Amino acid sequence: MMQRRKVDILCVEETRWKSSKARSLGAGFKLFYHGVDRKRNGVGVILKEEFVRSVLEVKRVSDRAMSLKLEIEGVMFNVVSGYAPQVGCELEQKEKFWMDLDEVMQSIPRSERVAIGADFNGHVGAGNRDDEEVMGRFGIQERNAEGQMVVDFAKRMEMAVVNTFFQKRQELRVTYKRGGRSTQVDYILCRQCNLKGIGDCKVVVGESVARQHRMVVCRMMLVVRKMKRAKAEKRTKWWKLKKEECCMTFRKELRQALGGQEVLPNDWTTTANVIKETGRKER
């Protein structure tokens, strides 16, 4: 599915695999995951194989939050996968999740790029009155308490809820469908200062990556730093001294460079530099 949809990086939740490992999925993709219970929770990040060698650090905070740090063409890029407790869970569990996510974000330097892909189990709601800096006008439904936690987190960390900034028909904003219920609970977040680098964000209809959940995709552009190529030192063509004519010319020029002396100076460093400089001349 990732290959067909040309998705390079995918955050997944509710993996329900007990362990902290990385495993190949075939077709050129690899999954980094963390979980403590086969019956619930678990988070992961799937990378296209070409990005695996770019991974510098894997941070597994809990079975609800983990991150990968990559260096892509000189750009430090952090991918965070999160799975918030559902509406009916205890407040203590919800607070623990947001503390974990805060910990992840605080460990990332402000100069580095960040993308969070998470099932936040909350509705940020339609409209953005008083919240323009963190969200656009294209959420759906009314905001609930869990959605307010998402907005508060975004304000705290100067992030933007990417889904809500792109005007799409309702069907392309719904991330969760069950029976007659259609909601938006899965979001992608980025730093507010990097929002202009997002080309598009929408829900992919017809690709069910988990029960009732739909995949949210965005096109993110990274401005890479151009690496200055080191100037190659010009090679000295010493082999030309095998030719008698070149050898005689070299001796003559070297004698002139040494001030016409027949005997070499006692300072070998100076003599060596003069020989090298004379040898570098084109002939």
mmCIF file of N, CA and C in Angstrom, residues 2 5-11 115-118 161-164 166 172-175 186-189 198-205 207 209 213-221:
data_model
loop_
_atom_site.group_PDB
_atom_site.id
_atom_site.type_symbol
_atom_site.label_atom_id
_atom_site.label_comp_id
_atom_site.label_asym_id
_atom_site.label_seq_id
_atom_site.Cartn_x
_atom_site.Cartn_y
_atom_site.Cartn_z
ATOM 1 N N MET A 2 1.921 1.291 0.844
ATOM 2 C CA MET A 2 2.806 2.457 0.876
ATOM 3 C C MET A 2 3.509 2.635 -0.460
ATOM 4 N N ARG A 5 0.945 3.991 -2.992
ATOM 5 C CA ARG A 5 0.571 5.379 -2.711
ATOM 6 C C ARG A 5 1.778 6.321 -2.641
ATOM 7 N N LYS A 6 2.983 5.761 -2.848
ATOM 8 C CA LYS A 6 4.226 6.544 -2.817
ATOM 9 C C LYS A 6 4.406 7.267 -1.481
ATOM 10 N N VAL A 7 4.172 6.503 -0.400
ATOM 11 C CA VAL A 7 4.365 7.015 0.957
ATOM 12 C C VAL A 7 5.734 6.544 1.453
ATOM 13 N N ASP A 8 6.562 7.473 1.904
ATOM 14 C CA ASP A 8 7.919 7.141 2.349
ATOM 15 C C ASP A 8 7.999 6.841 3.840
ATOM 16 N N ILE A 9 7.176 7.541 4.629
ATOM 17 C CA ILE A 9 7.200 7.394 6.091
ATOM 18 C C ILE A 9 5.763 7.305 6.589
ATOM 19 N N LEU A 10 5.483 6.332 7.457
ATOM 20 C CA LEU A 10 4.115 6.139 7.950
ATOM 21 C C LEU A 10 4.136 5.860 9.449
ATOM 22 N N CYS A 11 3.362 6.632 10.209
ATOM 23 C CA CYS A 11 3.203 6.390 11.645
ATOM 24 C C CYS A 11 2.015 5.450 11.843
ATOM 25 N N ALA A 115 7.622 16.029 12.598
ATOM 26 C CA ALA A 115 6.290 15.669 12.107
ATOM 27 C C ALA A 115 5.715 14.649 13.082
ATOM 28 N N ILE A 116 4.516 14.924 13.571
ATOM 29 C CA ILE A 116 3.834 13.991 14.473
ATOM 30 C C ILE A 116 2.655 13.386 13.727
ATOM 31 N N GLY A 117 2.595 12.066 13.710
ATOM 32 C CA GLY A 117 1.441 11.368 13.151
ATOM 33 C C GLY A 117 0.811 10.578 14.273
ATOM 34 N N ALA A 118 -0.428 10.899 14.636
ATOM 35 C CA ALA A 118 -1.003 10.272 15.829
ATOM 36 C C ALA A 118 -2.509 10.085 15.742
ATOM 37 N N VAL A 161 -1.861 21.918 13.500
ATOM 38 C CA VAL A 161 -2.623 20.712 13.153
ATOM 39 C C VAL A 161 -2.842 20.749 11.644
ATOM 40 N N VAL A 162 -1.994 20.053 10.916
ATOM 41 C CA VAL A 162 -1.908 20.188 9.460
ATOM 42 C C VAL A 162 -3.225 19.891 8.747
ATOM 43 N N ASN A 163 -3.927 18.812 9.147
ATOM 44 C CA ASN A 163 -5.174 18.432 8.458
ATOM 45 C C ASN A 163 -6.126 19.600 8.283
ATOM 46 N N THR A 164 -6.197 20.443 9.301
ATOM 47 C CA THR A 164 -7.236 21.470 9.341
ATOM 48 C C THR A 164 -6.940 22.687 8.471
ATOM 49 N N PHE A 166 -6.178 22.499 5.182
ATOM 50 C CA PHE A 166 -6.437 22.212 3.771
ATOM 51 C C PHE A 166 -7.926 21.959 3.545
ATOM 52 N N LEU A 172 -12.999 13.606 2.635
ATOM 53 C CA LEU A 172 -11.540 13.567 2.662
ATOM 54 C C LEU A 172 -10.965 14.162 3.948
ATOM 55 N N ARG A 173 -11.862 14.453 4.910
ATOM 56 C CA ARG A 173 -11.419 14.915 6.227
ATOM 57 C C ARG A 173 -11.734 13.904 7.322
ATOM 58 N N VAL A 174 -12.628 12.984 7.024
ATOM 59 C CA VAL A 174 -13.028 11.956 7.995
ATOM 60 C C VAL A 174 -11.924 10.904 8.101
ATOM 61 N N THR A 175 -11.410 10.696 9.314
ATOM 62 C CA THR A 175 -10.335 9.711 9.507
ATOM 63 C C THR A 175 -10.818 8.424 10.170
ATOM 64 N N ASP A 186 -7.533 11.374 13.838
ATOM 65 C CA ASP A 186 -6.129 11.163 13.463
ATOM 66 C C ASP A 186 -5.585 12.443 12.824
ATOM 67 N N TYR A 187 -4.433 12.888 13.301
ATOM 68 C CA TYR A 187 -3.903 14.169 12.827
ATOM 69 C C TYR A 187 -2.400 14.093 12.552
ATOM 70 N N ILE A 188 -1.959 14.984 11.682
ATOM 71 C CA ILE A 188 -0.532 15.201 11.453
ATOM 72 C C ILE A 188 -0.213 16.607 11.943
ATOM 73 N N LEU A 189 0.834 16.729 12.741
ATOM 74 C CA LEU A 189 1.260 18.027 13.262
ATOM 75 C C LEU A 189 2.682 18.333 12.798
ATOM 76 N N ILE A 198 4.378 22.352 3.657
ATOM 77 C CA ILE A 198 3.430 21.251 3.449
ATOM 78 C C ILE A 198 2.654 21.526 2.168
ATOM 79 N N GLY A 199 2.794 20.641 1.185
ATOM 80 C CA GLY A 199 2.133 20.859 -0.101
ATOM 81 C C GLY A 199 0.674 20.458 -0.110
ATOM 82 N N ASP A 200 0.315 19.437 0.687
ATOM 83 C CA ASP A 200 -1.071 18.959 0.700
ATOM 84 C C ASP A 200 -1.244 18.024 1.885
ATOM 85 N N CYS A 201 -2.487 17.865 2.332
ATOM 86 C CA CYS A 201 -2.801 16.922 3.408
ATOM 87 C C CYS A 201 -4.251 16.486 3.246
ATOM 88 N N LYS A 202 -4.466 15.183 3.225
ATOM 89 C CA LYS A 202 -5.827 14.679 3.039
ATOM 90 C C LYS A 202 -5.934 13.241 3.527
ATOM 91 N N VAL A 203 -7.161 12.780 3.629
ATOM 92 C CA VAL A 203 -7.440 11.386 3.971
ATOM 93 C C VAL A 203 -7.522 10.583 2.681
ATOM 94 N N VAL A 204 -6.918 9.396 2.690
ATOM 95 C CA VAL A 204 -6.976 8.517 1.524
ATOM 96 C C VAL A 204 -8.163 7.576 1.685
ATOM 97 N N VAL A 205 -9.150 7.737 0.848
ATOM 98 C CA VAL A 205 -10.345 6.889 0.895
ATOM 99 C C VAL A 205 -10.045 5.574 0.172
ATOM 100 N N GLU A 207 -8.282 3.033 1.490
ATOM 101 C CA GLU A 207 -7.107 2.360 2.046
ATOM 102 C C GLU A 207 -7.306 2.228 3.550
ATOM 103 N N VAL A 209 -6.017 1.084 6.801
ATOM 104 C CA VAL A 209 -4.777 0.607 7.413
ATOM 105 C C VAL A 209 -5.016 0.004 8.792
ATOM 106 N N HIS A 213 -10.186 2.941 10.702
ATOM 107 C CA HIS A 213 -9.343 4.129 10.515
ATOM 108 C C HIS A 213 -8.921 4.286 9.060
ATOM 109 N N ARG A 214 -8.772 5.543 8.642
ATOM 110 C CA ARG A 214 -8.292 5.847 7.295
ATOM 111 C C ARG A 214 -6.928 6.520 7.376
ATOM 112 N N MET A 215 -6.151 6.310 6.344
ATOM 113 C CA MET A 215 -4.798 6.871 6.331
ATOM 114 C C MET A 215 -4.827 8.364 5.993
ATOM 115 N N VAL A 216 -4.106 9.145 6.786
ATOM 116 C CA VAL A 216 -3.944 10.576 6.524
ATOM 117 C C VAL A 216 -2.558 10.768 5.908
ATOM 118 N N VAL A 217 -2.498 11.419 4.760
ATOM 119 C CA VAL A 217 -1.207 11.625 4.096
ATOM 120 C C VAL A 217 -0.958 13.117 3.878
ATOM 121 N N CYS A 218 0.307 13.490 3.934
ATOM 122 C CA CYS A 218 0.663 14.866 3.592
ATOM 123 C C CYS A 218 1.950 14.849 2.778
ATOM 124 N N ARG A 219 2.100 15.841 1.952
ATOM 125 C CA ARG A 219 3.303 15.990 1.135
ATOM 126 C C ARG A 219 4.162 17.081 1.769
ATOM 127 N N MET A 220 5.290 16.667 2.293
ATOM 128 C CA MET A 220 6.157 17.591 3.020
ATOM 129 C C MET A 220 7.456 17.811 2.250
ATOM 130 N N MET A 221 7.838 19.062 2.110
ATOM 131 C CA MET A 221 9.069 19.388 1.393
ATOM 132 C C MET A 221 10.164 19.776 2.379
#
